PDB file of C-alpha atoms in Angstrom:
ATOM      1  CA  UNK A  16       7.601  14.417  -7.727  1.00 95.00           C
ATOM      2  CA  UNK A  17       5.622  15.260  -4.292  1.00 96.00           C
ATOM      3  CA  UNK A  18       5.166  11.620  -3.303  1.00 97.00           C
ATOM      4  CA  UNK A  19       5.340   7.810  -4.428  1.00 98.00           C
ATOM      5  CA  UNK A  20       2.247   6.019  -3.492  1.00 98.00           C
ATOM      6  CA  UNK A  21       3.200   1.759  -3.639  1.00 98.00           C
ATOM      7  CA  UNK A  22       0.467  -0.743  -3.088  1.00 98.00           C
ATOM      8  CA  UNK A  23       1.950  -3.915  -2.126  1.00 97.00           C
ATOM      9  CA  UNK A  24       0.389  -7.284  -3.531  1.00 96.00           C
ATOM     10  CA  UNK A  25       1.247 -10.353  -5.134  1.00 96.00           C
ATOM     11  CA  UNK A  26       1.097 -10.188  -9.411  1.00 95.00           C
ATOM     12  CA  UNK A  27      -0.749 -12.659 -11.397  1.00 94.00           C
ATOM     13  CA  UNK A  28      -4.518 -13.726 -11.448  1.00 94.00           C
ATOM     14  CA  UNK A  29      -4.429 -16.570  -9.181  1.00 94.00           C
ATOM     15  CA  UNK A  30      -3.848 -13.729  -6.583  1.00 95.00           C
ATOM     16  CA  UNK A  31      -5.800 -11.046  -7.700  1.00 95.00           C
ATOM     17  CA  UNK A  32      -8.652 -11.513  -5.132  1.00 95.00           C
ATOM     18  CA  UNK A  33      -6.573 -12.756  -2.099  1.00 95.00           C
ATOM     19  CA  UNK A  34      -6.420 -10.338   0.671  1.00 96.00           C
ATOM     20  CA  UNK A  35      -2.618  -9.968   0.794  1.00 94.00           C
ATOM     21  CA  UNK A  36      -3.517  -7.895  -2.326  1.00 97.00           C
ATOM     22  CA  UNK A  37      -5.329  -5.389  -0.468  1.00 97.00           C
ATOM     23  CA  UNK A  38      -2.663  -2.789  -1.254  1.00 97.00           C
ATOM     24  CA  UNK A  39      -3.044  -3.396  -5.013  1.00 97.00           C
ATOM     25  CA  UNK A  40      -6.872  -3.084  -4.814  1.00 97.00           C
ATOM     26  CA  UNK A  41      -6.440   0.470  -3.014  1.00 97.00           C
ATOM     27  CA  UNK A  42      -3.990   1.729  -5.551  1.00 97.00           C
ATOM     28  CA  UNK A  43      -6.024   0.449  -8.544  1.00 97.00           C
ATOM     29  CA  UNK A  44      -9.178   2.189  -7.017  1.00 97.00           C
ATOM     30  CA  UNK A  45      -7.058   5.512  -6.734  1.00 97.00           C
ATOM     31  CA  UNK A  46      -5.736   5.196 -10.474  1.00 97.00           C
ATOM     32  CA  UNK A  47      -8.990   4.806 -11.680  1.00 96.00           C
ATOM     33  CA  UNK A  48     -10.200   7.775  -9.609  1.00 95.00           C
ATOM     34  CA  UNK A  49      -7.553   9.846 -10.906  1.00 94.00           C
ATOM     35  CA  UNK A  50      -7.746   8.515 -14.417  1.00 94.00           C
ATOM     36  CA  UNK A  51      -4.603   7.252 -14.220  1.00 94.00           C
ATOM     37  CA  UNK A  52      -3.045   4.355 -16.728  1.00 94.00           C
ATOM     38  CA  UNK A  53      -0.586   1.545 -14.916  1.00 96.00           C
ATOM     39  CA  UNK A  54       1.699   0.649 -17.159  1.00 97.00           C
ATOM     40  CA  UNK A  55       4.373  -1.715 -16.836  1.00 97.00           C
ATOM     41  CA  UNK A  56       7.789   0.150 -16.495  1.00 95.00           C
ATOM     42  CA  UNK A  57      10.268  -2.434 -16.849  1.00 93.00           C
ATOM     43  CA  UNK A  58      13.237  -0.624 -15.585  1.00 93.00           C
ATOM     44  CA  UNK A  59      11.716  -0.613 -12.253  1.00 94.00           C
ATOM     45  CA  UNK A  60       9.544  -3.911 -12.508  1.00 94.00           C
ATOM     46  CA  UNK A  61       6.501  -2.115 -11.210  1.00 97.00           C
ATOM     47  CA  UNK A  62       3.130  -0.846 -12.927  1.00 97.00           C
ATOM     48  CA  UNK A  63       3.451   2.637 -12.616  1.00 98.00           C
ATOM     49  CA  UNK A  64       2.057   5.977 -13.706  1.00 97.00           C
ATOM     50  CA  UNK A  65       2.233   9.809 -12.977  1.00 97.00           C
ATOM     51  CA  UNK A  66      -0.826  11.622 -11.769  1.00 96.00           C
ATOM     52  CA  UNK A  67      -1.411  15.106 -10.782  1.00 91.00           C
ATOM     53  CA  UNK A  68      -4.032  15.192  -7.690  1.00 87.00           C
ATOM     54  CA  UNK A  69      -4.642  17.334  -4.606  1.00 78.00           C
ATOM     55  CA  UNK A  70      -2.064  19.958  -6.011  1.00 84.00           C
ATOM     56  CA  UNK A  71       0.765  17.189  -5.794  1.00 90.00           C
ATOM     57  CA  UNK A  72       2.673  15.024  -8.473  1.00 95.00           C
ATOM     58  CA  UNK A  73       1.963  11.478  -7.378  1.00 97.00           C
ATOM     59  CA  UNK A  74       3.996   8.448  -8.584  1.00 97.00           C
ATOM     60  CA  UNK A  75       1.909   5.057  -8.245  1.00 98.00           C
ATOM     61  CA  UNK A  76       3.752   1.754  -8.329  1.00 98.00           C
ATOM     62  CA  UNK A  77       2.917  -1.770  -7.866  1.00 97.00           C
ATOM     63  CA  UNK A  78       5.616  -3.893  -7.838  1.00 97.00           C
ATOM     64  CA  UNK A  79       5.317  -6.990 -10.015  1.00 97.00           C
ATOM     65  CA  UNK A  80       7.719  -9.185  -8.193  1.00 94.00           C
ATOM     66  CA  UNK A  81       5.676 -10.923  -5.241  1.00 93.00           C
ATOM     67  CA  UNK A  82       5.348  -9.301  -1.959  1.00 91.00           C
ATOM     68  CA  UNK A  83       8.429 -10.669  -0.172  1.00 91.00           C
ATOM     69  CA  UNK A  84      10.642  -8.817  -3.107  1.00 94.00           C
ATOM     70  CA  UNK A  85       8.687  -6.104  -3.891  1.00 94.00           C
ATOM     71  CA  UNK A  86      11.202  -3.459  -1.930  1.00 95.00           C
ATOM     72  CA  UNK A  87      13.437  -3.221  -4.875  1.00 96.00           C
ATOM     73  CA  UNK A  88      10.344  -1.743  -7.270  1.00 97.00           C
ATOM     74  CA  UNK A  89       9.565   1.078  -4.809  1.00 97.00           C
ATOM     75  CA  UNK A  90      13.365   2.023  -4.246  1.00 97.00           C
ATOM     76  CA  UNK A  91      13.965   2.063  -7.640  1.00 97.00           C
ATOM     77  CA  UNK A  92      11.234   4.336  -8.987  1.00 97.00           C
ATOM     78  CA  UNK A  93      11.913   6.360  -5.380  1.00 98.00           C
ATOM     79  CA  UNK A  94      15.514   6.861  -6.696  1.00 97.00           C
ATOM     80  CA  UNK A  95      14.829   7.635 -10.103  1.00 97.00           C
ATOM     81  CA  UNK A  96      12.499  10.605  -9.132  1.00 97.00           C
ATOM     82  CA  UNK A  97      14.685  11.705  -6.016  1.00 97.00           C
ATOM     83  CA  UNK A  98      11.570  10.611  -3.354  1.00 97.00           C
ATOM     84  CA  UNK A  99      13.029  10.410   0.098  1.00 97.00           C
ATOM     85  CA  UNK A 100      11.235   7.604   1.997  1.00 97.00           C
ATOM     86  CA  UNK A 101       9.532  10.310   4.278  1.00 97.00           C
ATOM     87  CA  UNK A 102       7.826  10.839   1.035  1.00 97.00           C
ATOM     88  CA  UNK A 103       6.652   7.285   0.530  1.00 98.00           C
ATOM     89  CA  UNK A 104       3.154   5.925   1.255  1.00 98.00           C
ATOM     90  CA  UNK A 105       3.090   1.943   1.027  1.00 97.00           C
ATOM     91  CA  UNK A 106      -0.457   0.751   1.070  1.00 98.00           C
ATOM     92  CA  UNK A 107      -0.419  -2.618   2.337  1.00 96.00           C
ATOM     93  CA  UNK A 108      -2.828  -5.383   3.946  1.00 96.00           C
ATOM     94  CA  UNK A 109      -2.542  -5.704   8.003  1.00 95.00           C
ATOM     95  CA  UNK A 110      -3.459  -8.933   9.633  1.00 94.00           C
ATOM     96  CA  UNK A 111      -4.087  -6.913  13.103  1.00 93.00           C
ATOM     97  CA  UNK A 112      -6.836  -4.833  12.094  1.00 96.00           C
ATOM     98  CA  UNK A 113     -10.140  -6.344  11.389  1.00 96.00           C
ATOM     99  CA  UNK A 114     -11.683  -6.133   7.850  1.00 96.00           C
ATOM    100  CA  UNK A 115     -13.478  -2.884   7.705  1.00 93.00           C
ATOM    101  CA  UNK A 116     -10.278  -0.616   9.369  1.00 96.00           C
ATOM    102  CA  UNK A 117      -7.478   1.347   8.027  1.00 97.00           C
ATOM    103  CA  UNK A 118      -4.860   3.126   9.844  1.00 97.00           C
ATOM    104  CA  UNK A 119      -2.345   5.871   8.696  1.00 97.00           C
ATOM    105  CA  UNK A 120       1.075   5.275  10.317  1.00 95.00           C
ATOM    106  CA  UNK A 121       4.083   6.926  10.469  1.00 96.00           C
ATOM    107  CA  UNK A 122       7.507   4.540  10.606  1.00 94.00           C
ATOM    108  CA  UNK A 123       7.458   1.492  12.765  1.00 90.00           C
ATOM    109  CA  UNK A 124       8.698  -2.405  12.525  1.00 88.00           C
ATOM    110  CA  UNK A 125       7.325  -4.706   9.910  1.00 86.00           C
ATOM    111  CA  UNK A 126       5.193  -7.042  12.297  1.00 84.00           C
ATOM    112  CA  UNK A 127       5.974 -10.122  10.046  1.00 83.00           C
ATOM    113  CA  UNK A 128       4.827  -8.630   6.499  1.00 88.00           C
ATOM    114  CA  UNK A 129       7.339 -10.072   4.066  1.00 87.00           C
ATOM    115  CA  UNK A 130       6.508  -6.940   1.888  1.00 92.00           C
ATOM    116  CA  UNK A 131       7.564  -4.419   4.726  1.00 94.00           C
ATOM    117  CA  UNK A 132      10.606  -6.666   5.538  1.00 94.00           C
ATOM    118  CA  UNK A 133      11.809  -6.184   1.821  1.00 95.00           C
ATOM    119  CA  UNK A 134      10.826  -2.632   1.801  1.00 96.00           C
ATOM    120  CA  UNK A 135      12.863  -1.710   5.093  1.00 96.00           C
ATOM    121  CA  UNK A 136      15.736  -3.648   3.656  1.00 95.00           C
ATOM    122  CA  UNK A 137      15.458  -1.737   0.280  1.00 96.00           C
ATOM    123  CA  UNK A 138      15.147   1.498   1.450  1.00 96.00           C
ATOM    124  CA  UNK A 139      17.498   1.041   4.075  1.00 96.00           C
ATOM    125  CA  UNK A 140      14.974   2.508   6.627  1.00 96.00           C
ATOM    126  CA  UNK A 141      11.383   1.852   8.699  1.00 96.00           C
ATOM    127  CA  UNK A 142      10.727   5.783   8.209  1.00 97.00           C
ATOM    128  CA  UNK A 143       7.928   5.830   5.620  1.00 97.00           C
ATOM    129  CA  UNK A 144       4.200   6.405   5.888  1.00 97.00           C
ATOM    130  CA  UNK A 145       2.008   3.258   6.073  1.00 97.00           C
ATOM    131  CA  UNK A 146      -1.523   2.893   4.966  1.00 97.00           C
ATOM    132  CA  UNK A 147      -2.853  -0.524   6.604  1.00 96.00           C
ATOM    133  CA  UNK A 148      -5.718  -1.924   5.427  1.00 97.00           C
ATOM    134  CA  UNK A 149      -7.222  -4.268   7.685  1.00 96.00           C
ATOM    135  CA  UNK A 150      -7.835  -7.871   6.730  1.00 97.00           C
ATOM    136  CA  UNK A 151      -8.328  -9.730   9.956  1.00 95.00           C
ATOM    137  CA  UNK A 152      -6.482 -12.374  11.538  1.00 94.00           C
ATOM    138  CA  UNK A 153      -7.315 -16.318  11.255  1.00 92.00           C
ATOM    139  CA  UNK A 154      -6.876 -16.736  14.663  1.00 89.00           C
ATOM    140  CA  UNK A 155      -3.954 -19.103  14.749  1.00 91.00           C
ATOM    141  CA  UNK A 156      -0.247 -18.415  13.452  1.00 88.00           C
ATOM    142  CA  UNK A 157       0.102 -21.611  11.782  1.00 91.00           C
ATOM    143  CA  UNK A 158      -3.195 -20.532   9.596  1.00 92.00           C
ATOM    144  CA  UNK A 159      -1.823 -17.261   8.235  1.00 92.00           C
ATOM    145  CA  UNK A 160      -0.213 -18.220   5.007  1.00 90.00           C
ATOM    146  CA  UNK A 161      -3.597 -19.559   3.998  1.00 92.00           C
ATOM    147  CA  UNK A 162      -5.622 -16.962   5.017  1.00 95.00           C
ATOM    148  CA  UNK A 163      -3.684 -14.181   3.600  1.00 93.00           C
ATOM    149  CA  UNK A 164      -2.911 -15.986   0.143  1.00 93.00           C
ATOM    150  CA  UNK A 165      -7.535 -16.885   0.156  1.00 94.00           C
ATOM    151  CA  UNK A 166     -10.339 -14.686  -0.881  1.00 94.00           C
ATOM    152  CA  UNK A 167     -12.304 -12.966   1.419  1.00 94.00           C
ATOM    153  CA  UNK A 168     -16.061 -13.961   2.472  1.00 95.00           C
ATOM    154  CA  UNK A 169     -17.992 -11.453   0.679  1.00 96.00           C
ATOM    155  CA  UNK A 170     -19.069  -9.464   4.052  1.00 96.00           C
ATOM    156  CA  UNK A 171     -15.253  -9.127   4.585  1.00 96.00           C
ATOM    157  CA  UNK A 172     -14.630  -8.024   1.332  1.00 96.00           C
ATOM    158  CA  UNK A 173     -17.095  -5.450   1.491  1.00 97.00           C
ATOM    159  CA  UNK A 174     -15.851  -3.938   4.468  1.00 97.00           C
ATOM    160  CA  UNK A 175     -12.593  -4.013   3.222  1.00 97.00           C
ATOM    161  CA  UNK A 176     -13.472  -2.473  -0.087  1.00 97.00           C
ATOM    162  CA  UNK A 177     -15.371   0.305   2.522  1.00 97.00           C
ATOM    163  CA  UNK A 178     -12.072   0.628   4.411  1.00 97.00           C
ATOM    164  CA  UNK A 179     -10.388   1.505   1.162  1.00 97.00           C
ATOM    165  CA  UNK A 180     -13.126   4.162   0.418  1.00 97.00           C
ATOM    166  CA  UNK A 181     -12.438   5.763   3.517  1.00 97.00           C
ATOM    167  CA  UNK A 182      -8.484   5.926   3.005  1.00 97.00           C
ATOM    168  CA  UNK A 183      -8.789   7.316  -0.547  1.00 96.00           C
ATOM    169  CA  UNK A 184     -11.202  10.138   0.964  1.00 96.00           C
ATOM    170  CA  UNK A 185      -8.616  11.572   3.641  1.00 96.00           C
ATOM    171  CA  UNK A 186      -5.631  11.557   0.661  1.00 94.00           C
ATOM    172  CA  UNK A 187      -6.295  14.856  -0.024  1.00 94.00           C
ATOM    173  CA  UNK A 188      -5.578  16.031   3.726  1.00 94.00           C
ATOM    174  CA  UNK A 189      -2.489  13.620   4.076  1.00 95.00           C
ATOM    175  CA  UNK A 190      -0.831  14.845   0.760  1.00 93.00           C
ATOM    176  CA  UNK A 191      -1.161  18.264   1.353  1.00 93.00           C
ATOM    177  CA  UNK A 192       0.626  18.109   5.005  1.00 92.00           C
ATOM    178  CA  UNK A 193      -2.375  17.620   7.081  1.00 92.00           C
ATOM    179  CA  UNK A 194      -1.611  14.233   8.457  1.00 94.00           C
ATOM    180  CA  UNK A 195      -3.236  14.879  11.440  1.00 95.00           C
ATOM    181  CA  UNK A 196      -6.525  15.867  10.286  1.00 95.00           C
ATOM    182  CA  UNK A 197      -6.377  12.872   8.026  1.00 95.00           C
ATOM    183  CA  UNK A 198      -5.782  10.285  10.499  1.00 95.00           C
ATOM    184  CA  UNK A 199      -8.280  11.754  13.143  1.00 95.00           C
ATOM    185  CA  UNK A 200     -10.989  11.211  10.494  1.00 94.00           C
ATOM    186  CA  UNK A 201     -10.000   7.872   9.186  1.00 94.00           C
ATOM    187  CA  UNK A 202      -9.063   6.602  12.653  1.00 93.00           C
ATOM    188  CA  UNK A 203     -12.791   7.434  13.989  1.00 89.00           C
ATOM    189  CA  UNK A 204     -14.310   5.166  11.886  1.00 67.00           C
TER     190      UNK A 204
END
């Protein structure tokens, strides 16, 4: 397997349309566009698929534990397929980016994101790629939990969906070793 793409979110219908699930939305969209069927894999506790895309064999992983415990599923699937952390792309929501913005980033801190915090612990490293989907910030730290677990208004959701579309459009460059070109295109929006 060449890459593992992991979308972060919370499982269950009650969380499906919440901002914290932007990583799930992106991975589901990618799966649909590539014809992949995400199926429950109990050994990794995630919805998973293997797909060929852009000349690469890709593993897709949507952990089915809550966000703050999502690292185990990603680590287990990566270990099974012997995918090093440097070949993992984690797709997640980001409070520090406005809706409609997306950024590719190599390594770094978790910035208070509980999914990334757990992933850092599970992988034993921060050295993996991130695709950050902007969801905006409520303006005050005390409002963050309610905000990320709430649905975005229609205009914001449309901007988030557009950012996901632009992100998926640069994946072929990214997956084929042209991360600079992918970043330049994505970050120019």
